Short mmCIF file of C-alpha atoms in Angstrom, two decimals:
data_model
loop_
_atom_site.label_atom_id
_atom_site.label_comp_id
_atom_site.label_asym_id
_atom_site.label_seq_id
_atom_site.Cartn_x
_atom_site.Cartn_y
_atom_site.Cartn_z
CA MET A 1 0.13 -0.09 0.07
CA THR A 2 2.61 2.09 0.97
CA ASN A 3 3.84 1.69 -3.33
CA VAL A 4 0.34 2.86 -4.05
CA MET A 5 0.61 6.17 -2.16
CA ASP A 6 4.23 6.79 -3.20
CA ILE A 7 3.00 6.59 -7.22
CA ASN A 8 -0.21 8.56 -6.27
CA ASN A 9 1.89 11.45 -4.86
CA ALA A 10 4.52 11.17 -7.72
CA SER A 11 1.64 11.23 -10.15
CA GLU A 12 0.69 14.60 -8.40
CA ARG A 13 4.46 15.98 -8.50
CA ILE A 14 4.64 15.07 -12.24
CA LEU A 15 1.33 16.72 -13.05
CA PHE A 16 2.21 20.11 -11.26
CA ASP A 17 6.27 20.46 -11.18
CA THR A 18 6.79 20.97 -15.11
CA SER A 19 6.94 23.74 -17.07
CA ASP A 20 4.46 24.58 -19.39
CA ALA A 21 6.35 23.20 -22.47
CA ASN A 22 6.41 19.67 -21.24
CA LYS A 23 2.89 20.03 -19.19
CA GLN A 24 1.11 17.73 -21.95
CA THR A 25 3.73 15.28 -21.36
CA ALA A 26 3.85 15.29 -17.82
CA ILE A 27 0.09 14.64 -18.01
CA ASN A 28 0.57 11.55 -20.00
CA ASN A 29 3.41 10.41 -17.65
CA ALA A 30 0.79 10.97 -14.62
CA ASN A 31 -1.88 8.87 -15.94
CA GLU A 32 0.60 5.87 -17.06
CA LEU A 33 1.19 6.33 -13.00
CA THR A 34 -1.91 5.98 -12.41
CA ASN A 35 -2.92 3.28 -14.09
CA ILE A 36 0.10 1.24 -12.94
CA ASN A 37 -1.45 2.28 -9.59
CA ASN A 38 -4.66 0.70 -10.77
CA ASN A 39 -2.86 -2.37 -11.48
CA ILE A 40 -1.03 -2.55 -8.38
CA VAL A 41 -4.58 -2.31 -6.34
CA ASN A 42 -5.92 -4.89 -8.54
CA ASN A 43 -2.91 -7.46 -7.88
CA GLN A 44 -3.30 -6.43 -4.50
CA MET A 45 -7.09 -7.36 -4.68
CA ASP A 46 -6.55 -10.56 -6.31
CA ILE A 47 -3.62 -11.74 -3.57
CA SER A 48 -5.90 -10.50 -0.89
CA ASN A 49 -8.94 -12.88 -2.53
CA ILE A 50 -6.16 -16.18 -3.04
CA SER A 51 -5.27 -15.06 0.96
CA GLU A 52 -9.06 -15.38 1.68
CA HIS A 53 -9.23 -18.71 0.55
CA MET A 54 -6.17 -19.73 2.43
CA SER A 55 -6.71 -18.04 5.37
CA THR A 56 -9.44 -18.70 8.24
CA GLY A 57 -12.81 -17.24 7.94
CA ARG A 58 -11.59 -14.62 10.59
CA HIS A 59 -9.34 -13.06 8.22
CA ALA A 60 -11.79 -12.47 5.53
CA ASP A 61 -14.42 -10.85 7.93
CA LYS A 62 -11.49 -8.37 8.68
CA ILE A 63 -10.93 -8.09 5.18
CA THR A 64 -14.49 -7.29 4.24
CA HIS A 65 -14.78 -4.76 7.16
CA LYS A 66 -11.56 -2.78 5.73
CA MET A 67 -13.37 -2.83 2.20
CA GLU A 68 -16.39 -1.41 3.59
CA SER A 69 -14.67 1.05 5.85
CA ASN A 70 -12.83 2.88 2.96
CA ILE A 71 -16.56 2.92 0.56
CA ALA A 72 -17.37 4.55 3.74
CA GLU A 73 -14.68 6.79 4.11
CA GLU A 74 -15.02 8.06 0.38
CA LYS A 75 -18.66 8.65 1.04
CA LYS A 76 -17.99 10.76 4.04
CA TRP A 77 -15.44 12.71 1.48
CA LYS A 78 -18.17 13.45 -1.29
CA ARG A 79 -20.70 14.42 1.89
CA ASN A 80 -17.79 16.97 2.94
CA GLY A 81 -17.23 17.87 -0.48
CA LEU A 82 -20.79 18.83 -1.43
CA VAL A 83 -21.71 20.45 2.02
CA TYR A 84 -18.68 22.94 1.27
CA GLN A 85 -19.46 23.68 -2.19
CA ILE A 86 -23.35 24.53 -0.80
CA LEU A 87 -22.20 26.62 1.94
CA VAL A 88 -19.97 28.68 -0.59
CA SER A 89 -22.23 28.64 -3.50
CA LEU A 90 -24.98 30.01 -1.47
CA SER A 91 -22.62 32.84 -0.03
CA VAL A 92 -22.14 33.52 -3.70
CA ASN A 93 -25.64 34.16 -3.89
CA VAL A 94 -25.78 36.68 -1.26
CA VAL A 95 -23.48 38.50 -4.05
CA ILE A 96 -25.88 39.03 -6.63
CA MET A 97 -28.94 40.02 -4.36
CA GLY A 98 -27.58 43.38 -3.74
CA PRO A 99 -27.02 44.32 -7.28
CA THR A 100 -30.42 42.89 -8.43
CA MET A 101 -32.43 44.36 -5.95
CA SER A 102 -32.20 47.48 -8.53
CA PHE A 103 -34.54 45.83 -10.28
CA GLY A 104 -37.47 46.49 -7.84
CA TYR A 105 -36.11 49.61 -6.52
CA SER A 106 -37.41 52.27 -8.93
CA ALA A 107 -40.91 50.22 -8.71
CA VAL A 108 -41.41 51.39 -4.72
CA ALA A 109 -39.22 54.51 -4.79
CA GLU A 110 -40.80 56.00 -7.62
CA PRO A 111 -44.03 56.68 -6.15
CA VAL A 112 -42.78 58.38 -3.07
CA MET A 113 -40.07 60.56 -5.15
CA THR A 114 -42.90 61.74 -7.52
CA ALA A 115 -45.51 62.38 -4.97
CA PRO A 116 -45.95 66.38 -3.95
CA LYS A 117 -43.73 67.14 -0.72
CA THR A 118 -41.60 69.84 0.69
CA ASP A 119 -39.35 67.84 2.86
CA ASP A 120 -37.22 66.02 0.36
CA LEU A 121 -36.63 65.46 -3.30
CA GLN A 122 -39.27 65.09 -5.49
CA LEU A 123 -38.96 64.12 -9.24
CA ASP A 124 -40.94 64.70 -12.05
CA ALA A 125 -42.52 61.75 -14.33
CA VAL A 126 -39.41 62.48 -16.90
CA GLN A 127 -36.98 62.38 -14.16
CA ALA A 128 -38.68 59.35 -12.47
CA ASN A 129 -38.57 57.57 -16.16
CA TRP A 130 -35.00 57.99 -16.34
CA MET A 131 -33.83 56.77 -12.83
CA ALA A 132 -35.28 53.37 -13.79
CA THR A 133 -33.83 53.43 -17.23
CA ALA A 134 -30.51 54.24 -15.98
CA THR A 135 -29.92 51.23 -14.40
CA ALA A 136 -31.40 49.00 -17.30
CA ILE A 137 -28.86 51.18 -20.20
CA CYS A 138 -25.93 50.46 -17.97
CA ILE A 139 -25.81 46.54 -17.36
CA PRO A 140 -24.40 45.82 -20.39
CA PHE A 141 -21.42 48.19 -19.76
CA GLY A 142 -20.88 46.22 -16.59
CA SER A 143 -21.32 42.80 -18.57
CA LEU A 144 -18.45 44.17 -20.82
CA ILE A 145 -16.16 45.02 -18.20
CA SER A 146 -16.59 41.65 -16.20
CA SER A 147 -13.92 40.10 -18.12
CA LEU A 148 -11.44 42.48 -17.08
CA VAL A 149 -12.39 42.40 -13.45
CA LEU A 150 -12.74 38.58 -13.59
CA SER A 151 -9.12 38.03 -14.89
CA ARG A 152 -7.81 39.37 -11.79
CA GLY A 153 -9.26 36.59 -9.76
CA ARG A 154 -12.82 34.83 -9.13
CA LYS A 155 -12.71 36.01 -5.74
CA ASN A 156 -11.43 39.75 -6.64
CA GLY A 157 -14.34 40.05 -9.22
CA LEU A 158 -16.95 39.10 -6.38
CA PHE A 159 -15.55 41.66 -4.29
CA VAL A 160 -15.65 44.45 -6.83
CA THR A 161 -19.04 43.48 -7.46
CA SER A 162 -20.06 43.86 -3.96
CA LEU A 163 -18.34 46.94 -3.54
CA VAL A 164 -19.80 48.68 -6.37
CA SER A 165 -23.25 47.76 -5.63
CA LEU A 166 -22.59 49.33 -2.34
CA THR A 167 -21.20 52.55 -3.62
CA GLY A 168 -24.68 52.74 -5.97
CA TRP A 169 -26.74 52.15 -2.85
CA VAL A 170 -25.03 54.16 -0.43
CA THR A 171 -24.75 57.29 -3.38
CA ILE A 172 -28.86 56.78 -3.51
CA CYS A 173 -29.10 56.88 0.06
CA THR A 174 -27.05 60.15 0.50
CA SER A 175 -28.65 61.81 -2.39
CA ASN A 176 -29.33 65.65 -2.40
CA SER A 177 -30.29 65.97 -6.12
CA TYR A 178 -31.54 64.33 -8.98
CA GLU A 179 -28.45 64.23 -10.82
CA GLN A 180 -26.55 62.26 -7.60
CA ILE A 181 -29.57 59.76 -7.62
CA LEU A 182 -29.00 59.03 -11.67
CA ILE A 183 -25.20 58.69 -10.82
CA GLY A 184 -26.14 56.00 -7.91
CA ARG A 185 -28.60 54.01 -10.54
CA ILE A 186 -25.90 54.40 -13.33
CA ILE A 187 -23.48 52.66 -10.62
CA SER A 188 -26.34 49.72 -9.70
CA GLY A 189 -26.67 49.23 -13.37
CA ILE A 190 -22.95 48.33 -13.66
CA SER A 191 -22.98 46.14 -10.47
CA VAL A 192 -25.46 43.91 -11.93
CA GLY A 193 -23.92 43.78 -15.18
CA LEU A 194 -20.86 42.58 -12.92
CA SER A 195 -22.58 40.64 -10.73
CA ILE A 196 -24.54 38.30 -13.49
CA ILE A 197 -21.15 37.35 -15.17
CA SER A 198 -18.97 36.60 -11.82
CA THR A 199 -21.28 34.80 -9.80
CA THR A 200 -22.38 32.42 -12.94
CA LEU A 201 -18.82 31.83 -13.65
CA TYR A 202 -17.93 31.34 -9.98
CA VAL A 203 -20.55 28.71 -9.15
CA ALA A 204 -19.96 27.00 -12.44
CA GLU A 205 -16.00 26.62 -11.49
CA ILE A 206 -16.45 25.10 -8.15
CA ALA A 207 -19.60 23.06 -8.68
CA GLU A 208 -19.41 19.07 -9.01
CA THR A 209 -20.93 18.01 -13.00
CA LYS A 210 -24.06 16.47 -11.33
CA TRP A 211 -24.55 19.42 -8.84
CA ARG A 212 -23.59 22.29 -11.41
CA ASP A 213 -27.18 23.01 -12.84
CA THR A 214 -29.03 22.51 -9.26
CA MET A 215 -26.33 25.47 -8.02
CA LEU A 216 -26.72 27.57 -11.11
CA ALA A 217 -30.52 27.76 -10.78
CA TRP A 218 -30.12 29.13 -7.28
CA ILE A 219 -28.79 32.10 -8.99
CA SER A 220 -32.15 32.95 -10.85
CA ILE A 221 -33.92 32.31 -7.94
CA SER A 222 -31.69 34.44 -5.59
CA SER A 223 -32.35 37.10 -8.29
CA ASN A 224 -35.89 37.24 -7.64
CA PHE A 225 -36.04 36.67 -4.19
CA SER A 226 -34.09 40.15 -4.22
CA ILE A 227 -36.89 41.54 -5.95
CA LEU A 228 -39.48 40.15 -3.86
CA ILE A 229 -37.56 41.68 -0.56
CA VAL A 230 -37.36 45.31 -2.01
CA TYR A 231 -41.12 45.44 -2.56
CA ILE A 232 -41.49 44.27 0.96
CA PHE A 233 -39.21 46.80 1.89
CA GLY A 234 -41.12 49.35 -0.26
CA TYR A 235 -44.54 48.10 1.51
CA ILE A 236 -42.67 48.45 5.33
CA PHE A 237 -41.08 51.91 4.55
CA LYS A 238 -43.78 53.38 2.09
CA ASP A 239 -42.63 57.14 2.46
CA ASN A 240 -38.69 56.52 3.08
CA TRP A 241 -36.84 55.57 -0.28
CA ARG A 242 -33.57 56.60 1.53
CA LEU A 243 -34.07 53.58 4.34
CA VAL A 244 -35.10 51.29 1.33
CA ALA A 245 -31.77 52.15 -0.33
CA MET A 246 -29.64 51.66 2.97
CA MET A 247 -31.49 48.35 3.76
CA CYS A 248 -30.50 47.41 0.32
CA ALA A 249 -26.86 48.15 1.13
CA LEU A 250 -26.89 45.95 3.74
CA PHE A 251 -26.77 42.84 1.58
CA SER A 252 -23.61 44.27 -0.08
CA VAL A 253 -21.85 44.75 3.01
CA VAL A 254 -22.94 41.32 4.18
CA ALA A 255 -21.50 39.57 0.84
CA ILE A 256 -18.32 41.81 1.16
CA VAL A 257 -18.10 40.01 4.67
CA LEU A 258 -18.57 36.64 3.29
CA ILE A 259 -16.27 37.48 0.30
CA LEU A 260 -13.39 37.69 2.81
CA LEU A 261 -14.47 35.31 5.19
CA VAL A 262 -16.11 32.51 3.36
CA ILE A 263 -15.42 32.32 -0.34
CA PRO A 264 -12.15 31.17 -1.48
CA GLU A 265 -10.37 31.67 -5.35
CA THR A 266 -11.49 28.68 -7.74
CA PRO A 267 -9.06 26.06 -8.25
CA LEU A 268 -9.31 26.43 -11.98
CA TRP A 269 -8.39 30.37 -11.99
CA LEU A 270 -5.23 28.95 -9.63
CA ARG A 271 -4.30 26.35 -12.10
CA ASP A 272 -4.57 28.89 -15.01
CA GLN A 273 -2.27 31.19 -13.29
CA ASN A 274 0.48 28.39 -13.29
CA ARG A 275 -0.12 28.05 -9.17
CA PRO A 276 -0.63 24.20 -9.53
CA GLU A 277 0.05 23.42 -5.53
CA GLU A 278 -2.87 26.10 -4.45
CA ALA A 279 -4.83 24.85 -7.20
CA LEU A 280 -4.85 21.29 -6.11
CA LYS A 281 -5.37 22.04 -2.36
CA MET A 282 -8.46 24.16 -3.04
CA MET A 283 -9.89 21.30 -5.27
CA LYS A 284 -9.47 18.84 -2.77
CA LYS A 285 -11.36 21.14 0.22
CA PHE A 286 -14.36 21.50 -2.62
CA ARG A 287 -14.06 17.48 -3.23
CA GLY A 288 -13.87 16.92 0.23
CA ILE A 289 -10.59 15.07 0.37
CA PRO A 290 -8.29 15.33 3.14
CA LYS A 291 -4.93 16.95 3.05
CA ASP A 292 -2.80 13.93 4.11
CA GLN A 293 -4.61 11.72 1.38
CA PRO A 294 -3.31 11.82 -2.41
CA ALA A 295 -5.79 13.17 -5.11
CA PRO A 296 -7.86 10.70 -7.39
CA ALA A 297 -7.16 10.55 -10.92
CA LYS A 298 -10.57 11.96 -11.29
CA VAL A 299 -9.72 15.21 -9.37
CA LEU A 300 -6.27 15.34 -11.44
CA PHE A 301 -8.19 15.34 -14.24
CA GLU A 302 -10.36 18.04 -13.28
CA LEU A 303 -7.65 20.26 -13.04
CA LYS A 304 -6.21 19.09 -16.20
CA PRO A 305 -5.11 22.15 -18.53
CA GLN A 306 -7.07 22.53 -21.52
CA LEU A 307 -4.84 22.55 -24.69
CA GLN A 308 -5.13 25.84 -27.00
CA LYS A 309 -4.61 26.03 -30.73
CA LYS A 310 -1.90 28.75 -31.92
CA ASN A 311 -2.53 31.19 -34.22
CA GLN A 312 -6.70 30.70 -33.89
CA ASN A 313 -8.47 32.74 -36.21
CA LEU A 314 -11.41 34.23 -34.12
CA LEU A 315 -12.92 36.13 -36.88
CA ARG A 316 -13.38 32.97 -38.75
CA HIS A 317 -15.43 31.16 -36.36
CA LEU A 318 -17.38 34.37 -35.51
CA ILE A 319 -18.70 34.18 -38.93
CA LYS A 320 -19.43 30.67 -39.75
CA ARG A 321 -23.14 29.48 -39.81
CA SER A 322 -23.04 27.73 -36.61
CA SER A 323 -22.50 30.95 -35.07
CA ILE A 324 -24.32 33.48 -36.98
CA VAL A 325 -27.76 31.23 -36.91
CA PRO A 326 -27.94 31.00 -33.33
CA PHE A 327 -27.01 34.58 -32.85
CA VAL A 328 -29.92 35.79 -34.72
CA ILE A 329 -32.32 33.04 -33.09
CA MET A 330 -31.23 34.48 -29.69
CA VAL A 331 -31.22 37.95 -30.49
CA SER A 332 -34.90 37.20 -31.84
CA PHE A 333 -35.79 35.43 -28.76
CA PHE A 334 -34.46 38.28 -25.96
CA PHE A 335 -36.49 40.97 -28.57
CA PHE A 336 -39.73 39.06 -27.77
CA GLN A 337 -38.60 38.36 -24.28
CA GLN A 338 -38.37 42.25 -23.21
CA PHE A 339 -40.90 43.59 -25.85
CA SER A 340 -43.66 41.14 -24.02
CA GLY A 341 -43.15 43.41 -21.02
CA LEU A 342 -41.58 41.23 -18.51
CA TYR A 343 -39.22 44.03 -17.37
CA VAL A 344 -41.87 47.02 -17.60
CA VAL A 345 -43.92 45.09 -14.96
CA ILE A 346 -40.71 44.62 -12.80
CA TYR A 347 -39.39 48.09 -12.84
CA ASN A 348 -43.20 49.50 -12.57
CA ALA A 349 -45.11 46.97 -10.50
CA VAL A 350 -46.63 49.20 -7.97
CA GLU A 351 -47.66 52.02 -10.90
CA ILE A 352 -49.17 49.22 -13.07
CA MET A 353 -50.99 47.67 -9.96
CA ASP A 354 -52.58 50.95 -9.29
CA LYS A 355 -53.88 51.68 -12.57
CA SER A 356 -54.71 48.37 -13.65
CA GLY A 357 -57.97 48.93 -11.52
CA ILE A 358 -56.82 45.89 -8.82
CA ARG A 359 -58.89 47.05 -5.38
CA VAL A 360 -55.93 46.00 -2.99
CA ASP A 361 -52.78 48.15 -2.05
CA PRO A 362 -50.53 48.53 -4.86
CA TYR A 363 -47.37 47.54 -2.57
CA ILE A 364 -49.39 44.29 -1.47
CA GLY A 365 -49.79 43.74 -5.33
CA ALA A 366 -46.28 44.12 -6.16
CA ILE A 367 -45.14 41.93 -3.14
CA LEU A 368 -47.75 38.82 -4.72
CA THR A 369 -46.25 39.55 -7.96
CA GLY A 370 -42.79 38.73 -6.33
CA VAL A 371 -44.30 35.46 -4.68
CA ALA A 372 -45.52 34.31 -7.74
CA ARG A 373 -41.99 35.17 -9.64
CA LEU A 374 -40.08 33.26 -7.00
CA ILE A 375 -42.34 30.22 -6.87
CA ALA A 376 -42.42 29.88 -10.73
CA SER A 377 -37.83 30.50 -10.59
CA LEU A 378 -38.63 27.58 -8.02
CA LEU A 379 -40.20 25.34 -10.47
CA THR A 380 -38.36 26.55 -13.53
CA ALA A 381 -35.62 24.15 -13.39
CA GLY A 382 -37.77 21.07 -13.05
CA VAL A 383 -40.08 22.08 -15.71
CA SER A 384 -37.09 22.63 -18.11
CA ARG A 385 -35.29 19.18 -17.32
CA LYS A 386 -38.46 17.38 -17.82
CA TYR A 387 -39.98 19.12 -21.03
CA GLY A 388 -37.03 20.88 -22.60
CA ARG A 389 -36.91 24.47 -23.97
CA ARG A 390 -39.55 24.48 -26.67
CA ILE A 391 -42.63 23.50 -24.82
CA PRO A 392 -42.18 25.75 -21.66
CA SER A 393 -41.56 28.66 -24.05
CA MET A 394 -44.26 28.08 -25.80
CA VAL A 395 -46.37 27.37 -23.07
CA SER A 396 -45.31 30.78 -21.55
CA GLY A 397 -46.15 32.64 -24.39
CA ILE A 398 -49.47 31.32 -24.90
CA GLY A 399 -50.19 32.05 -21.24
CA MET A 400 -48.88 35.89 -21.46
CA THR A 401 -50.77 36.31 -24.56
CA ILE A 402 -54.06 35.18 -22.72
CA SER A 403 -53.37 37.08 -19.49
CA MET A 404 -52.71 40.18 -21.44
CA SER A 405 -55.31 39.98 -23.80
CA GLY A 406 -57.82 39.42 -20.84
CA LEU A 407 -56.66 42.41 -18.85
CA SER A 408 -56.45 44.54 -21.73
CA LEU A 409 -60.35 43.51 -22.53
CA TYR A 410 -61.18 43.92 -18.92
CA LEU A 411 -59.86 47.64 -18.76
CA PHE A 412 -61.50 48.31 -22.36
CA LEU A 413 -64.86 48.14 -20.98
CA ILE A 414 -64.05 49.56 -17.92
CA GLU A 415 -63.19 52.68 -19.44
CA ASN A 416 -66.13 52.39 -21.75
CA GLY A 417 -68.72 52.19 -18.86
CA THR A 418 -69.38 48.46 -18.52
CA VAL A 419 -69.97 47.61 -14.92
CA ILE A 420 -68.22 44.30 -13.84
CA SER A 421 -68.94 42.96 -10.68
CA ASP A 422 -65.78 40.93 -9.81
CA ASN A 423 -64.28 43.06 -6.94
CA GLY A 424 -61.21 43.36 -8.58
CA ILE A 425 -60.31 39.93 -9.21
CA ILE A 426 -60.11 39.56 -12.90
CA PRO A 427 -57.27 41.82 -13.03
CA VAL A 428 -55.49 40.39 -10.25
CA ALA A 429 -55.76 36.77 -11.93
CA CYS A 430 -54.45 38.39 -15.01
CA ILE A 431 -51.40 40.03 -13.72
CA MET A 432 -50.77 36.79 -11.56
CA LEU A 433 -50.75 34.56 -14.33
CA TYR A 434 -48.74 36.51 -16.60
CA VAL A 435 -45.78 37.18 -13.77
CA PHE A 436 -45.83 33.13 -12.90
CA ILE A 437 -46.14 32.00 -16.30
CA SER A 438 -43.62 34.52 -18.04
CA THR A 439 -41.10 33.24 -15.46
CA LEU A 440 -41.69 29.75 -16.34
CA GLY A 441 -40.52 30.14 -20.12
CA PHE A 442 -39.79 33.58 -21.55
CA LEU A 443 -38.07 35.31 -18.71
CA VAL A 444 -35.43 32.05 -17.71
CA ILE A 445 -35.27 30.06 -20.86
CA PRO A 446 -33.26 32.80 -22.90
CA PHE A 447 -30.96 32.84 -20.55
CA VAL A 448 -30.50 29.06 -19.99
CA MET A 449 -29.92 28.70 -23.71
CA VAL A 450 -27.69 31.33 -24.30
CA CYS A 451 -25.27 29.13 -22.11
CA GLU A 452 -25.24 26.37 -24.41
CA ILE A 453 -26.37 27.23 -28.05
CA TYR A 454 -23.11 28.89 -29.14
CA PRO A 455 -19.98 26.90 -30.19
CA SER A 456 -17.25 26.75 -27.52
CA LYS A 457 -14.77 28.69 -29.52
CA VAL A 458 -16.88 32.07 -29.40
CA LYS A 459 -19.14 31.07 -26.89
CA ASP A 460 -17.67 33.70 -24.02
CA ILE A 461 -18.04 36.82 -26.88
CA LEU A 462 -21.60 35.76 -28.53
CA SER A 463 -23.06 34.96 -24.85
CA GLY A 464 -21.91 38.02 -23.44
CA LEU A 465 -22.76 40.27 -26.49
CA THR A 466 -25.97 38.63 -26.72
CA VAL A 467 -26.94 39.52 -22.95
CA ALA A 468 -25.57 42.95 -23.67
CA ILE A 469 -28.07 43.43 -26.37
CA ALA A 470 -30.92 41.87 -24.49
CA TYR A 471 -30.69 44.57 -21.75
CA VAL A 472 -30.10 47.40 -24.41
CA PHE A 473 -33.82 46.22 -25.32
CA SER A 474 -34.70 46.45 -21.77
CA ALA A 475 -34.11 50.01 -21.35
CA ILE A 476 -35.62 50.70 -24.41
CA THR A 477 -38.93 49.25 -23.23
CA ILE A 478 -38.38 50.95 -19.90
CA LYS A 479 -38.03 54.24 -21.69
CA ILE A 480 -40.49 54.39 -23.96
CA TYR A 481 -43.07 52.91 -21.55
CA PRO A 482 -44.69 56.54 -20.25
CA ASP A 483 -45.02 57.41 -23.76
CA MET A 484 -46.56 54.47 -24.98
CA LEU A 485 -48.91 54.82 -21.87
CA LYS A 486 -49.76 58.27 -22.94
CA LEU A 487 -50.18 57.04 -26.52
CA MET A 488 -52.33 53.96 -25.78
CA ASN A 489 -53.94 54.04 -22.49
CA MET A 490 -53.04 51.15 -20.09
CA HIS A 491 -55.74 48.84 -22.44
CA GLY A 492 -53.91 49.39 -25.14
CA LEU A 493 -50.77 48.95 -24.12
CA PHE A 494 -51.29 45.39 -22.49
CA LEU A 495 -52.93 44.72 -25.92
CA PHE A 496 -49.48 45.24 -27.18
CA PHE A 497 -47.73 42.77 -24.93
CA ALA A 498 -50.15 40.27 -25.80
CA ILE A 499 -49.46 40.74 -29.70
CA ILE A 500 -45.92 40.67 -29.11
CA SER A 501 -46.35 37.44 -26.95
CA PHE A 502 -48.05 35.79 -29.44
CA VAL A 503 -45.41 36.79 -32.29
CA GLY A 504 -43.06 35.67 -30.28
CA VAL A 505 -44.94 32.09 -29.77
CA ILE A 506 -44.84 31.86 -33.71
CA PHE A 507 -41.10 32.46 -33.68
CA ILE A 508 -40.69 29.64 -31.33
CA VAL A 509 -42.68 27.29 -33.04
CA LEU A 510 -41.07 27.99 -36.40
CA PHE A 511 -37.75 28.82 -35.48
CA LEU A 512 -36.24 27.61 -32.16
CA PRO A 513 -34.36 24.75 -31.52
CA GLU A 514 -34.82 22.15 -29.02
CA THR A 515 -31.27 21.66 -27.38
CA LYS A 516 -32.45 19.44 -24.32
CA GLY A 517 -30.56 16.12 -24.00
CA LYS A 518 -27.86 17.26 -27.20
CA SER A 519 -24.45 17.69 -26.31
CA LEU A 520 -22.69 21.13 -27.25
CA ARG A 521 -21.35 19.28 -30.07
CA GLU A 522 -24.15 18.15 -31.36
CA ILE A 523 -25.90 21.37 -31.11
CA GLU A 524 -23.10 22.74 -32.78
CA ASP A 525 -23.30 20.20 -35.89
CA MET A 526 -27.07 20.90 -35.92
CA PHE A 527 -27.05 24.93 -36.74
CA SER A 528 -23.71 23.75 -39.63
CA LYS A 529 -26.03 21.09 -41.49
CA LYS A 530 -29.43 21.79 -40.74
CA LYS A 531 -31.92 24.73 -42.07
CA VAL A 532 -33.64 26.81 -39.76
CA PHE A 533 -36.83 25.89 -40.14
CA GLU A 534 -35.74 22.23 -39.74
CA LEU A 535 -34.02 23.05 -36.05
CA PRO A 536 -37.38 22.38 -34.10
CA MET A 537 -37.70 19.00 -35.25
CA GLU A 538 -34.52 17.82 -33.80
CA GLY A 539 -35.36 17.66 -30.03
CA VAL A 540 -37.81 14.92 -28.55
CA VAL A 541 -38.96 15.30 -25.09
CA GLY A 542 -37.81 12.44 -22.85
CA GLU A 543 -34.37 12.56 -24.17
CA LYS A 544 -31.12 12.42 -21.48
CA THR A 545 -30.91 16.14 -20.13
CA SER A 546 -27.67 18.09 -21.12
CA ASN A 547 -25.60 19.96 -18.76
CA THR A 548 -27.27 23.52 -18.93
CA THR A 549 -27.89 26.27 -16.61
CA LEU A 550 -30.59 28.45 -15.52
#
């Protein structure tokens, strides 16, 4: 057994104590040593089996007990590693909560800021609209600069994200002018863009393959939970938008503390920085392996450096059909997502509740939409895993069309003098249905697909560009919302959302591919060889689920 330990330790040294030029050779040698190790173990087991027949039953019981102990010990290692991954992942989810509270802040702060008063700042309708738009329009900038921040370290990226978020909230809380509020909202928007990329990348690099989808799904859940919390703050502190901003800032403070005390650097980043000993030590911790135990071959394989082709022509890969076609499809999908009113409702929940004929406190109504969105986000992972991407998207679009059409008709009849004795139940049901069913498909699925639909060589560039364009669409819809409301009235605005949702369903039926159950290579080949109108026929519900995220 000592020889086995020595060979394991030798394989680690060969893998990490070599120069970059001989790294691949070292990896091959390490793999050969691992094979020798396995042969020795097998031979030892064979000898043990022979000895078992030659020895007494007491010796056989000792051998069986030892094997059972080893199995139990390995299970304990896996359990400890999973617990540590969960602890760190949940801490990272706190990091995204502070920035994403910006989505719901304008909904609860705008009614207070625009109300007539003499003891605090007062904004007009145009200024209030820009307060909401400023955050949305700056999210793409945060996404684009995230790569520069994360190149300094994943942990540093999380720290900078929380620090920027804290700066934004403090700026808003201490504002003495409209311009200062606008600066605070711009800073908050940048922090949102940073948080989306930094948290997703961190969790993807530390999680085991089996649990990666689940842990990444927590990020979406945390984002929706943070919006709900802001709505609750808005209800509790109705007349104090400064105190709401201060409460949001506390989440960024807690995130900074967790980053400094709990969240470590990722093993893969340490590996890429030529710090192999630290990378191996950290990977052992995330996999629950004691420090004095040699790393199994599986762990060494996770840390195996990826070979990069020299003189790679990036532009040539960007103009391939396998890149252009999915890019057009995803940008179109995000267009229908944004112009169907999803983020307009998030940013203006209180006002929309107030103008939709709902006979409850509009802040309570906003909280109800937050609860519906949170519940739907909890269900989204299971729905997508079982039914794929196309079916939930189609059902979501159809539900959005029905709910918005129903609400539009209701408001139209009310505005034209029709008496409807429903005690406000119909508009509540329509809004809740819209929020719930939109989260199951249109809100989440595009972000799921953007992580898997692009070829690996251009995934980082096209994914970031697509998300940036999506938030540009979001900024446009939020900015033109007041003008559309004046032009169409509330019933016309909801009818517009219904029409866009219905056209989105037609787009999904004709062009959106099913990526569930397909490897990344199969997806790339599908776009390279098939025509666009043939893509939807590729996926069949019930196939094996691919490793995608929410």
